[in-house]
Amino acid sequence: MELNEALQQLETLQKKMYAYNTALSSLYLDSVTTAPGDTAEGRGVAMGILAGESQKLMTDPSVGNLLEFLSAHSQELTFSQKRQTEELKRDYDQLTRIPADEYMEYTMLTNEASDVWHKAKETDDFELFRPVLEKLVEFNKKFAGYYDSTKKPYDALLNEYERGTDMEYLDRFFGTVREKLVPLIHAVGQAPQIDDSFLHRHYPIEAQKKFSDYLMEVLGLDRNHCTIGETEHPFTLEFNNQDVRITTNYMENNVTSSMYSVIHEGGHAKYELGIRDDLQYTRLAGGVSMGVHESQSRFYENLIGRSRPFIEAIFPKMQEFFPEQLSDVTAEQMYRAVNRVEPSLIRTEADELTYCLHVMIRYEIEKQLIGGTLAVKDIPAVWNRLYEEYLGVKVPNDREGCLQDSHWSGGSFGYFPSYALGSAYGAQMLRNMEQDMDVWGPVSRGDLTGISAWLKEKIHQYGSLLEPADVIKNACGEFDPTVYTDYLTDKYTELYLKR
Ligand code: ZN
């Protein structure tokens, strides 16, 4: 094979994958937005075929040969071509390493597990879920060996979700979190609570939609390239760097629920829209990892969106959208209300300060499950003990306890830590950004263009061209978890303990 010919094939392969992904994403988007209720069946047939074709395309032996050839000629490739080859090879190996019959069995198991988990959660019956979960844990231990037999099983799984992280890295991170944040959360719990009752007045959806439009504008999201829709669970879906969709969910008695969904998803959208043109339609278009993606969404949501200068900047406008609801409220009261801390049972509803501990509990349990030192049957007891120890809350049932997340039923072990890492990376990005430019002056005027430009230059433009660890190093320097815990300590000490 000639190198030029191989490069041509590489480009064609990636464009075909892009086309399949675009078709599948369009169908998915349709299914959760405008499709009528009873239409899943026909769409399912089409999606199954498309997914099968895309899998066939990627696992074809000719693709293996092409990637081998290009790897052997890596000296002659550009950096981007080399990285495309590496990432595709990783996908190819991943897809072909697990024996087909085991993969089939596992796919059937996760389908079943999802149904069983739904039922178990609904009826608060962990025993119903236990046998399936035991099988899922065993499969994942085995698959970990296929992913990387030189690593401990949980390390191999962690590496699949956030390349470059392992238990040593996360033990250091969560060790700092435990040491610094658990006492802080307990102290905050003793302090007088912040009043946020005005956030729960009646906020008409129509006015909230106009408020969303305004937030999109503040975030600098061009409506010709990014739309906002409504779904039960907010998400971001990207087709390419010219076409990204975000969704939110409106609640009439909670104005900040949608507000922070828009800012969070907006952060994800900014990332995808900022990726370089020359990476489009390749394997390198798209954010590099879950952790880096969450660092962007949480950066906008918490570090900027829940900062005093930002709230002061947008509050007059908020009062215009909601004159009756907010006429007796000040910007400072709003700032305090959106930062109210309340240790709670449900991860997805947690505030900025306690969120990380929800993740830490899951990490500690997964580590022992996959490491073989914790039996599935003992999860509820450990879960409840850790919630009481770290967050000071009593778990009344498994529905609001260890059955709350869908991740394990989908076979995802090692996914959770990236949520917490994202927050920590974001804090460190902010400190670095502050050294390069005046962050807060413009933010206090509602101007986020400088922030956008910094994030685009340091992170967004690269897509998946660089390894996650290199992206982090670029934007943060060496990872230091105390930057994150110091940020939280300063913020919440001022809010709760200095009055
Ligand atoms: Zn997110």
Coordinates of C-alpha atoms and ligand atoms in Angstrom, one line a residue:
M1 CA 0.0 0.0 0.0
E2 CA 1.1 3.5 -0.8
L3 CA 1.1 6.0 2.1
N4 CA -1.1 8.5 0.1
E5 CA -3.6 5.8 -0.6
A6 CA -3.6 4.8 3.1
L7 CA -4.2 8.4 4.1
Q8 CA -7.1 8.6 1.7
Q9 CA -8.6 5.5 3.2
L10 CA -8.1 6.9 6.7
E11 CA -10.0 10.1 5.7
T12 CA -12.8 8.1 4.1
L13 CA -13.2 5.8 7.1
Q14 CA -13.5 8.7 9.5
K15 CA -16.0 10.5 7.3
K16 CA -18.1 7.4 7.1
M17 CA -18.0 7.0 10.9
Y18 CA -19.0 10.7 11.2
A19 CA -22.0 10.1 8.9
Y20 CA -23.2 7.1 11.0
N21 CA -22.7 9.0 14.2
T22 CA -24.6 12.0 12.8
A23 CA -27.5 9.8 11.6
L24 CA -27.7 8.0 15.0
S25 CA -27.5 11.3 16.9
S26 CA -30.2 12.9 14.8
L27 CA -32.5 9.9 15.5
Y28 CA -31.7 10.1 19.2
L29 CA -32.3 13.8 19.3
D30 CA -35.6 13.4 17.5
S31 CA -36.7 10.6 19.9
V32 CA -36.2 12.8 23.0
T33 CA -37.6 16.0 21.5
T34 CA -40.2 16.1 18.8
A35 CA -41.0 12.4 18.0
P36 CA -44.6 11.4 18.9
G37 CA -44.8 9.0 21.9
D38 CA -45.5 5.6 20.3
T39 CA -42.9 5.7 17.6
A40 CA -39.9 4.1 19.2
E41 CA -40.2 0.8 17.4
G42 CA -39.6 1.9 13.9
R43 CA -36.8 4.2 14.9
G44 CA -35.3 1.3 16.9
V45 CA -35.1 -0.8 13.8
A46 CA -33.2 1.9 11.9
M47 CA -30.9 2.7 14.8
G48 CA -30.1 -0.9 15.3
I49 CA -29.1 -1.3 11.7
L50 CA -27.0 1.9 11.6
A51 CA -25.2 0.9 14.9
G52 CA -24.5 -2.5 13.5
E53 CA -23.1 -1.1 10.2
S54 CA -20.9 1.3 12.0
Q55 CA -19.6 -1.5 14.3
K56 CA -19.0 -3.7 11.2
L57 CA -17.1 -0.8 9.5
M58 CA -14.9 -0.2 12.5
T59 CA -14.1 -3.9 13.2
D60 CA -13.4 -4.9 9.6
P61 CA -9.9 -6.6 9.4
S62 CA -9.0 -4.2 6.6
V63 CA -9.3 -1.4 9.1
G64 CA -6.9 -3.3 11.4
N65 CA -4.5 -3.6 8.5
L66 CA -4.8 0.0 7.5
L67 CA -4.1 1.2 11.1
E68 CA -1.1 -1.2 11.4
F69 CA 0.3 0.2 8.2
L70 CA -0.1 3.8 9.3
S71 CA 1.4 3.0 12.7
A72 CA 4.4 1.5 11.0
H73 CA 4.8 4.7 9.0
S74 CA 4.1 7.1 11.9
Q75 CA 7.4 8.9 11.3
E76 CA 6.0 10.2 8.0
L77 CA 2.6 11.3 9.4
T78 CA 1.7 14.7 10.6
F79 CA 1.0 15.0 14.3
S80 CA -2.8 15.1 13.7
Q81 CA -2.6 12.0 11.4
K82 CA -0.6 10.2 14.0
R83 CA -3.1 11.0 16.7
Q84 CA -6.0 10.0 14.5
T85 CA -4.3 6.6 13.9
E86 CA -3.6 6.1 17.6
E87 CA -7.2 6.9 18.7
L88 CA -8.7 4.7 15.9
K89 CA -6.4 1.9 16.8
R90 CA -7.5 2.1 20.4
D91 CA -11.1 1.9 19.3
Y92 CA -10.4 -1.0 17.0
D93 CA -8.4 -2.9 19.6
Q94 CA -11.2 -2.2 22.2
L95 CA -13.9 -3.5 19.8
T96 CA -12.0 -6.6 18.7
R97 CA -10.4 -7.6 22.0
I98 CA -13.5 -8.8 23.8
P99 CA -14.6 -12.2 22.4
A100 CA -17.7 -11.8 20.3
D101 CA -19.8 -14.3 22.4
E102 CA -18.9 -12.6 25.6
Y103 CA -19.7 -9.2 24.3
M104 CA -23.0 -10.4 23.1
E105 CA -23.8 -11.9 26.5
Y106 CA -22.7 -8.7 28.2
T107 CA -24.9 -6.6 25.9
M108 CA -27.9 -8.7 26.7
L109 CA -27.1 -8.5 30.4
T110 CA -26.9 -4.7 30.4
N111 CA -30.3 -4.6 28.6
E112 CA -31.8 -6.8 31.3
A113 CA -30.0 -4.9 34.0
S114 CA -31.5 -1.6 33.0
D115 CA -35.0 -3.0 33.3
V116 CA -34.3 -4.8 36.6
W117 CA -32.7 -1.6 38.0
H118 CA -35.7 0.5 37.1
K119 CA -38.0 -2.0 38.8
A120 CA -35.7 -2.4 41.8
K121 CA -35.4 1.4 42.2
E122 CA -39.2 1.9 41.9
T123 CA -40.0 -0.7 44.5
D124 CA -36.9 0.0 46.7
D125 CA -35.8 -3.6 46.4
F126 CA -32.0 -4.0 46.3
E127 CA -32.2 -7.8 46.5
L128 CA -34.0 -7.8 43.1
F129 CA -31.0 -5.9 41.6
R130 CA -28.3 -7.8 43.5
P131 CA -27.9 -10.9 41.3
V132 CA -27.6 -8.8 38.0
L133 CA -25.2 -6.4 39.6
E134 CA -23.0 -9.3 40.8
K135 CA -22.8 -10.5 37.2
L136 CA -22.0 -7.0 35.9
V137 CA -19.2 -6.7 38.4
E138 CA -17.7 -10.1 37.4
F139 CA -17.9 -9.1 33.7
N140 CA -16.2 -5.8 34.3
K141 CA -13.4 -7.5 36.3
K142 CA -12.9 -9.8 33.3
F143 CA -13.1 -7.0 30.7
A144 CA -10.6 -5.0 32.6
G145 CA -8.1 -7.8 31.8
Y146 CA -8.9 -7.4 28.1
Y147 CA -8.5 -3.6 28.3
D148 CA -5.1 -3.8 29.9
S149 CA -3.9 -7.0 31.7
T150 CA -0.8 -5.2 33.1
K151 CA -3.0 -3.0 35.3
K152 CA -5.1 -3.8 38.4
P153 CA -8.7 -4.3 37.2
Y154 CA -10.1 -1.0 38.6
D155 CA -7.1 0.9 37.2
A156 CA -7.8 -0.5 33.8
L157 CA -11.5 0.5 34.0
L158 CA -10.6 4.0 35.2
N159 CA -8.2 4.4 32.3
E160 CA -11.0 3.6 29.9
Y161 CA -13.1 6.6 31.1
E162 CA -10.3 9.1 31.9
R163 CA -7.1 8.1 30.3
G164 CA -4.1 8.7 32.5
T165 CA -5.9 8.4 35.9
D166 CA -5.6 5.5 38.3
M167 CA -6.3 4.7 41.9
E168 CA -3.1 6.3 43.1
Y169 CA -4.0 9.6 41.4
L170 CA -7.6 9.4 42.7
D171 CA -6.6 8.3 46.2
R172 CA -4.5 11.5 46.4
F173 CA -7.3 13.6 45.1
F174 CA -10.1 12.2 47.2
G175 CA -7.8 12.0 50.2
T176 CA -7.4 15.8 50.1
V177 CA -11.1 16.2 49.5
R178 CA -12.0 14.0 52.5
E179 CA -9.5 15.7 54.8
K180 CA -10.4 19.3 53.8
L181 CA -14.1 19.2 52.9
V182 CA -15.7 16.8 55.4
P183 CA -15.0 19.0 58.4
L184 CA -16.0 22.1 56.4
I185 CA -19.3 20.6 55.5
H186 CA -20.0 19.6 59.1
A187 CA -19.2 23.2 60.2
V188 CA -21.4 24.7 57.5
G189 CA -24.2 22.4 58.7
Q190 CA -24.0 24.0 62.2
A191 CA -24.2 27.5 60.8
P192 CA -27.5 29.4 60.3
Q193 CA -29.0 28.4 56.9
I194 CA -29.3 30.7 53.9
D195 CA -32.8 31.7 52.9
D196 CA -33.5 30.7 49.3
S197 CA -37.3 30.6 49.6
F198 CA -37.7 33.3 46.8
L199 CA -36.2 30.9 44.3
H200 CA -39.2 28.8 44.7
R201 CA -41.9 31.3 43.9
H202 CA -44.0 30.9 40.8
Y203 CA -41.7 31.5 37.7
P204 CA -43.8 31.2 34.5
I205 CA -42.1 29.0 31.9
E206 CA -42.5 31.6 29.1
A207 CA -40.5 34.2 31.1
Q208 CA -37.9 31.5 31.9
K209 CA -37.5 30.8 28.2
K210 CA -36.7 34.4 27.5
F211 CA -34.3 34.3 30.4
S212 CA -32.6 31.3 28.8
D213 CA -32.2 33.3 25.5
Y214 CA -30.6 36.0 27.5
L215 CA -28.2 33.5 29.2
M216 CA -27.3 32.0 25.8
E217 CA -26.3 35.5 24.7
V218 CA -24.2 36.2 27.8
L219 CA -22.4 32.9 27.2
G220 CA -21.7 34.0 23.7
L221 CA -23.5 31.1 22.1
D222 CA -24.4 31.9 18.5
R223 CA -28.0 30.8 17.9
N224 CA -27.1 30.1 14.3
H225 CA -24.9 27.3 15.5
C226 CA -26.4 26.3 18.8
T227 CA -30.1 25.8 19.6
I228 CA -31.7 25.2 23.0
G229 CA -34.6 22.7 23.4
E230 CA -36.5 21.1 26.2
T231 CA -36.0 17.5 27.5
E232 CA -36.6 15.8 30.9
H233 CA -32.9 15.5 31.5
P234 CA -30.8 18.3 30.1
F235 CA -27.9 17.4 27.8
T236 CA -25.6 18.6 25.1
L237 CA -25.4 16.9 21.7
E238 CA -22.8 17.8 19.1
F239 CA -22.8 17.1 15.4
N240 CA -19.7 19.2 14.5
N241 CA -18.1 22.5 15.4
Q242 CA -20.9 24.4 13.5
D243 CA -23.8 22.5 15.0
V244 CA -24.4 21.8 18.6
R245 CA -27.7 21.4 20.5
I246 CA -28.4 21.9 24.2
T247 CA -31.5 21.2 26.2
T248 CA -32.9 22.3 29.5
N249 CA -35.8 21.5 31.7
Y250 CA -38.1 24.1 33.2
M251 CA -39.7 23.9 36.6
E252 CA -42.3 26.6 37.5
N253 CA -41.4 26.7 41.2
N254 CA -37.6 26.7 40.7
V255 CA -36.0 29.4 38.6
T256 CA -32.4 28.3 39.1
S257 CA -32.9 24.7 38.0
S258 CA -33.1 25.6 34.3
M259 CA -30.8 28.6 34.7
Y260 CA -27.9 26.4 35.8
S261 CA -28.7 23.7 33.3
V262 CA -28.4 26.2 30.5
I263 CA -25.1 27.5 31.9
H264 CA -23.8 24.0 32.5
E265 CA -24.8 22.6 29.1
G266 CA -23.7 25.9 27.5
G267 CA -20.2 25.2 28.9
H268 CA -20.2 21.8 27.1
A269 CA -21.4 23.5 23.9
K270 CA -18.7 26.2 24.1
Y271 CA -16.1 23.3 24.1
E272 CA -17.5 21.6 21.1
L273 CA -18.0 24.8 19.1
G274 CA -14.4 25.9 19.8
I275 CA -12.7 22.8 18.3
R276 CA -10.5 23.6 15.3
D277 CA -11.8 23.3 11.7
D278 CA -9.0 21.0 10.6
L279 CA -10.1 18.3 13.1
Q280 CA -13.7 18.1 11.8
Y281 CA -14.9 14.8 10.5
T282 CA -12.0 13.0 12.1
R283 CA -11.8 10.9 15.2
L284 CA -10.2 14.0 16.9
A285 CA -13.3 16.2 16.6
G286 CA -15.0 16.2 19.9
G287 CA -14.0 16.8 23.5
V288 CA -11.2 14.6 24.7
S289 CA -12.6 13.1 27.9
M290 CA -15.5 13.2 30.3
G291 CA -13.3 14.8 33.0
V292 CA -12.2 17.6 30.7
H293 CA -15.7 18.1 29.4
E294 CA -17.1 18.4 32.9
S295 CA -14.3 20.8 33.8
Q296 CA -15.8 23.2 31.1
S297 CA -19.4 22.8 32.0
R298 CA -18.7 23.2 35.7
F299 CA -16.4 26.1 35.1
Y300 CA -19.2 28.1 33.6
E301 CA -21.9 26.7 36.0
N302 CA -20.1 27.1 39.3
L303 CA -16.9 29.0 39.1
I304 CA -18.4 31.8 37.0
G305 CA -22.2 31.2 37.2
R306 CA -22.2 31.0 41.0
S307 CA -19.7 33.8 41.5
R308 CA -20.7 37.1 43.1
P309 CA -19.5 39.3 40.1
F310 CA -21.6 37.2 37.7
I311 CA -24.7 37.3 39.8
E312 CA -24.3 41.1 40.3
A313 CA -23.9 41.5 36.5
I314 CA -27.1 39.6 35.5
F315 CA -29.3 40.3 38.5
P316 CA -30.8 43.6 37.1
K317 CA -31.8 41.7 34.0
M318 CA -33.2 38.8 36.0
Q319 CA -35.4 41.3 37.8
E320 CA -36.7 42.6 34.4
F321 CA -37.7 39.0 33.4
F322 CA -39.3 38.3 36.9
P323 CA -40.3 41.7 38.3
E324 CA -43.0 40.4 40.7
Q325 CA -40.9 37.5 41.9
L326 CA -37.7 39.4 42.6
S327 CA -38.7 42.9 43.4
D328 CA -38.0 42.4 47.1
V329 CA -34.7 40.6 46.5
T330 CA -31.1 42.0 46.3
A331 CA -28.3 40.7 44.2
E332 CA -26.4 39.7 47.4
Q333 CA -29.4 37.7 48.5
M334 CA -29.5 36.0 45.1
Y335 CA -25.8 35.2 45.3
R336 CA -26.2 33.6 48.7
A337 CA -29.3 31.7 47.7
V338 CA -27.7 30.1 44.6
N339 CA -24.9 29.0 46.9
R340 CA -27.0 27.4 49.6
V341 CA -25.4 24.2 50.9
E342 CA -27.6 21.4 52.0
P343 CA -26.1 17.9 52.5
S344 CA -28.6 15.6 50.8
L345 CA -29.2 12.1 49.5
I346 CA -29.3 12.6 45.7
R347 CA -26.1 13.3 43.8
T348 CA -27.7 15.0 40.8
E349 CA -29.3 17.6 43.1
A350 CA -26.3 18.3 45.2
D351 CA -24.8 21.7 45.6
E352 CA -21.3 22.8 44.6
L353 CA -19.7 22.0 48.0
T354 CA -21.1 18.6 48.8
Y355 CA -21.2 17.2 45.2
C356 CA -17.7 15.9 45.3
L357 CA -18.4 13.8 48.3
H358 CA -21.3 12.0 46.6
V359 CA -18.7 11.0 43.9
M360 CA -16.1 10.0 46.5
I361 CA -18.6 7.6 48.1
R362 CA -19.2 5.9 44.8
Y363 CA -15.4 5.8 44.1
E364 CA -14.7 4.1 47.4
I365 CA -17.4 1.5 46.8
E366 CA -16.4 0.7 43.2
K367 CA -12.7 0.4 44.1
Q368 CA -13.5 -2.3 46.6
L369 CA -16.1 -4.0 44.5
I370 CA -13.8 -4.4 41.5
G371 CA -10.8 -5.0 43.8
G372 CA -12.7 -7.9 45.4
T373 CA -12.8 -6.6 49.0
L374 CA -16.5 -5.7 49.0
A375 CA -19.4 -8.1 48.2
V376 CA -22.4 -6.7 46.2
K377 CA -24.7 -7.7 49.0
D378 CA -22.9 -5.4 51.4
I379 CA -23.2 -2.2 49.2
P380 CA -26.3 -0.8 51.0
A381 CA -24.7 -1.0 54.4
V382 CA -21.5 0.6 53.2
W383 CA -23.3 3.2 51.2
N384 CA -25.4 4.3 54.2
R385 CA -22.5 4.4 56.6
L386 CA -20.5 6.6 54.2
Y387 CA -23.4 9.0 53.7
E388 CA -23.7 9.4 57.4
E389 CA -20.0 9.8 58.0
Y390 CA -19.2 12.3 55.2
L391 CA -22.4 14.1 54.6
G392 CA -24.2 13.6 58.0
V393 CA -27.4 12.4 56.3
K394 CA -29.3 9.2 57.2
V395 CA -30.3 7.2 54.1
P396 CA -33.9 6.2 54.6
N397 CA -34.1 3.6 51.8
D398 CA -32.1 2.2 48.9
R399 CA -34.2 4.1 46.3
E400 CA -32.7 7.3 47.5
G401 CA -29.5 5.5 48.4
C402 CA -27.4 3.0 46.4
L403 CA -30.1 2.5 43.7
Q404 CA -30.3 6.1 42.7
D405 CA -27.8 6.2 39.7
S406 CA -28.2 4.3 36.5
H407 CA -24.5 4.0 35.8
W408 CA -23.9 0.5 37.3
S409 CA -26.9 -1.0 35.6
G410 CA -25.3 0.2 32.3
G411 CA -22.1 -1.5 33.2
S412 CA -20.2 1.7 33.9
F413 CA -17.7 1.2 36.7
G414 CA -15.0 3.9 36.9
Y415 CA -17.1 6.6 35.3
F416 CA -18.1 8.6 38.4
P417 CA -14.7 10.0 39.4
S418 CA -14.5 12.1 36.2
Y419 CA -17.4 14.2 37.5
A420 CA -15.4 15.3 40.5
L421 CA -12.1 15.6 38.6
G422 CA -13.8 18.1 36.3
S423 CA -14.7 20.4 39.2
A424 CA -11.2 20.3 40.5
Y425 CA -9.6 20.9 37.1
G426 CA -11.9 23.9 36.7
A427 CA -10.8 25.5 39.9
Q428 CA -7.2 25.2 38.8
M429 CA -7.9 26.6 35.4
L430 CA -9.5 29.6 37.1
R431 CA -6.4 30.3 39.2
N432 CA -4.2 30.1 36.1
M433 CA -6.6 32.3 34.1
E434 CA -6.4 34.9 36.8
Q435 CA -2.7 35.1 36.4
D436 CA -3.0 35.7 32.7
M437 CA -5.8 38.2 32.6
D438 CA -8.4 40.3 34.5
V439 CA -11.1 37.7 34.9
W440 CA -13.5 39.4 37.3
G441 CA -13.7 43.0 36.0
P442 CA -15.3 41.9 32.7
V443 CA -17.4 39.3 34.4
S444 CA -18.9 41.9 36.7
R445 CA -20.0 43.7 33.5
G446 CA -21.5 40.5 32.1
D447 CA -18.6 40.2 29.6
L448 CA -17.4 36.6 29.2
T449 CA -15.5 37.0 25.9
G450 CA -12.1 37.0 27.6
I451 CA -12.9 33.8 29.4
S452 CA -14.1 32.2 26.2
A453 CA -11.0 33.1 24.3
W454 CA -8.7 31.8 27.1
L455 CA -10.5 28.4 27.3
K456 CA -10.6 28.1 23.5
E457 CA -6.9 28.7 23.2
K458 CA -5.9 26.4 26.1
I459 CA -8.4 23.6 25.8
H460 CA -11.3 23.8 23.2
Q461 CA -9.3 24.2 20.0
Y462 CA -7.5 20.9 20.5
G463 CA -10.5 18.6 20.6
S464 CA -9.0 15.2 21.1
L465 CA -5.7 16.1 19.4
L466 CA -3.9 16.0 22.7
E467 CA -4.1 13.4 25.5
P468 CA -6.4 14.4 28.4
A469 CA -3.4 14.7 30.7
D470 CA -1.7 17.0 28.3
V471 CA -4.7 19.2 28.0
I472 CA -4.9 19.5 31.7
K473 CA -1.2 20.2 32.0
N474 CA -1.6 23.0 29.4
A475 CA -4.4 24.7 31.2
C476 CA -3.6 23.9 34.8
G477 CA 0.0 23.0 35.2
E478 CA 0.6 20.1 37.6
F479 CA -2.6 18.9 39.1
D480 CA -2.9 20.0 42.7
P481 CA -6.2 19.0 44.5
T482 CA -5.6 21.6 47.2
V483 CA -6.3 24.4 44.7
Y484 CA -9.9 23.1 44.5
T485 CA -10.4 22.5 48.2
D486 CA -8.9 25.9 49.0
Y487 CA -11.3 27.5 46.6
L488 CA -14.3 25.8 48.2
T489 CA -13.0 26.5 51.7
D490 CA -12.6 30.3 51.0
K491 CA -15.9 30.6 49.3
Y492 CA -18.0 28.7 51.8
T493 CA -16.2 30.0 54.9
E494 CA -17.1 33.5 53.8
L495 CA -20.7 32.5 53.0
Y496 CA -21.5 30.5 56.2
L497 CA -18.9 30.9 58.9
K498 CA -17.9 34.6 58.9
R499 CA -21.2 36.1 60.0
Ligands
ZN1 ZN -22.1 17.8 32.2

